[in-house]
Amino acid sequence: MMAQYLALREEAGECLLFYRMGDFFELFFEDAKIASQVLDIALTTRGEHNGTPIPMCGVPVHSAESYLARLIKAGCRVAIAEQTETPAEAKKRGGSKALVARDIVRFVTAGTLTEEALLEPRRANVLAAACEVRGAIGLAACDISTGQMVLEECAPDRFLASLARLGARELVVQDGWELAPEDAIGRSGHEFSSEGGEERLKGIHGVSTLDGFGAFTRPMLAAAGGLIAYLDHVGRGALPLLLPPEARSGEATLAMDEATRASLEILESAQGSRKGSLIDAVDRCVTGAGARQLAEDLSAPLTDRAAISARLELVGWLHEDPMLREDLRAALRALPDVGRALGRVVAGRGSPRDLGQLRDGLAGAHSIGGRLAGRADLPVLLDSLLPALGGHVAGWGAMVEHFTRALVSAPPTERGQGGFIAEGYDASLDELRVTSGNARKAIAALEAKYREDTGVAALKIKHNNVLGYFIEVPSRHADTLMQAESGFTHRQTMAGAMRFNALALHEEASRITEAGAHALAAEEAHFEALVEEAVAARQVIAATAAALARIDVAAGQAERAAEGGWARPEVVEGLSLEIEGGRHPVVEAALKAQNERFVANDCRLASHDRLWLIGGPNMGGKSTFLRQNALIVLLAQAGGFVPADAARIGLVDRLFSRVGASDNLARGRRLSWSRWSRPPRSSRRRPSAAS
């Protein structure tokens, strides 16, 4: 066994190895020491290796996900080595002493999670790959829990800013690349081939050309090749859900470097938590998918005025109709996370519950689409989203009808015990269930008959996984059943009880086992067919999930605006920053919690008045004023209302902030008294903003 373990341990590389032994995943040697410290579980020993006791610890298979979550959070990666045959198959293959075959079936890493228990519902889980090709850097990013994939290219001096915007949990790069961050995962350079990346994408999506998806450069395709090769490695040849890639221009979003993002505390506060951040103050989404979309919007505000206006129009439309907004939010709140359920199904990790979530989520989407379709003067953005909510128009209507007939109302998480296919869907399956049910009634009748025949009122028919069905009586009554002509056969002696078998019981038990096995096989076949149907419709289902998320973001933005008295900004071309009664959204929320009021401020910058120098005493509000204006620009270009009485904002292409990097404004606390601001770089198209 140890030779097998050591071979798998070498294959696992830098990952911890979960080695399946029966009902436990065991860890040995240094892996055991690391895991026992991270998980706070007992460290024991098992045997010796080279004369030294072998450290060992283990976790139960049935609760492995919770332990994996803690290991991933601590920065570990884990290789899962499963038994690939049963002990009976091993014995048949190699005799009574044959070792059960095992193999690594999957690598679990921070960027490749799909399981519901391992993911944060309101945070995207991005995996990225980067490489340099002829002086340009290609970036490929995907969230395999939903399948979204984006490719982009940037100059080397904008690489860190682009990486900060993506917020990747894991980054894959070429071995030895000098621009790679310290925590990046190095992979062989031959995996980052633009030709190979192009061929893999065409093969995954079944197309002869990528022209229908967008214009992709060589650096983009090379990064995509590295990303797919890594996914192929961690999935051991089984790729997750990957939607058609989207080509994104670096100039399509407002550029902010890592220091600016940290200073503005967009997605997390200076303490590293969501509380006290911009998104914490803004997020009123009622779904996890909406919250993830909002985070992406805030991380990558737009620089296209038409796209910004489309988002603002939808938010404004919902802001003006509070009854519709509340109805929409109530309907969205009841929906499952369709995108992530789809991700698990396509990755081969889905359950009957995931299929039920697809059914219920898509049916809910159809209901929302029907409610909106009959309204007049729909905003342009909403009108473009409605086809994705249209059932048969969207391409999944027949599938939802099929799933409704096939699945019970609340399918289980595990499929091993069956019970998820609805009665009436398969007549032969219903017959097997009736046979099994009748056999159980027959066993109950046998128990009553045996009690009457033997005169032992304490006689019971029981079942376990080792003996199957058996008759149990207290030891003091065993003599009656031990008689030669009794018709009972002794099987096992227990402390205070004895167990027997009988021919009639054996026959009924065989009927139950056979019918149950056939029923489970029938349900498994139906499950595979339903999964295949969902996989075939993955692109249209993903489009519906994205439409629901966008509607949730708009409704949440409208709700936040109504709650805080926020204004719809006017976004214009040219040099302009006119804000009346502006407020810092995070500080205002913190003060409101203490029943205090934020004192609003005006800001007016124009082509003839482009620079303000602000002085004053420490703790006088300089940092708050500077940062609040940066956040108002960010919120406006993300397509939301802003915390101000009025705002007229000229499009900004770059945002810089180095102000009060160690201040904790939401708590009214300063950790460093020094501050400085950096002037903007020159812009070719639009003004940059510095705070």
Short mmCIF file of C-alpha atoms in Angstrom, two decimals, residues 302-312 570-573 649 651 686:
data_model
loop_
_atom_site.label_atom_id
_atom_site.label_comp_id
_atom_site.label_asym_id
_atom_site.label_seq_id
_atom_site.Cartn_x
_atom_site.Cartn_y
_atom_site.Cartn_z
CA LEU A 302 -17.44 51.23 -18.21
CA THR A 303 -15.97 53.91 -20.45
CA ASP A 304 -18.65 53.57 -23.13
CA ARG A 305 -21.25 56.31 -22.60
CA ALA A 306 -24.00 54.44 -24.46
CA ALA A 307 -23.55 51.29 -22.36
CA ILE A 308 -23.51 53.34 -19.15
CA SER A 309 -26.67 55.16 -20.20
CA ALA A 310 -28.42 51.85 -20.93
CA ARG A 311 -27.71 50.62 -17.40
CA LEU A 312 -28.78 53.93 -15.87
CA GLU A 570 -25.57 62.68 -16.01
CA VAL A 571 -22.62 61.14 -17.82
CA VAL A 572 -21.15 63.31 -20.58
CA GLU A 573 -18.13 63.53 -22.85
CA ILE A 649 -19.62 63.58 -14.77
CA LEU A 651 -16.12 60.15 -18.76
CA ARG A 686 -10.36 61.23 -21.88
#
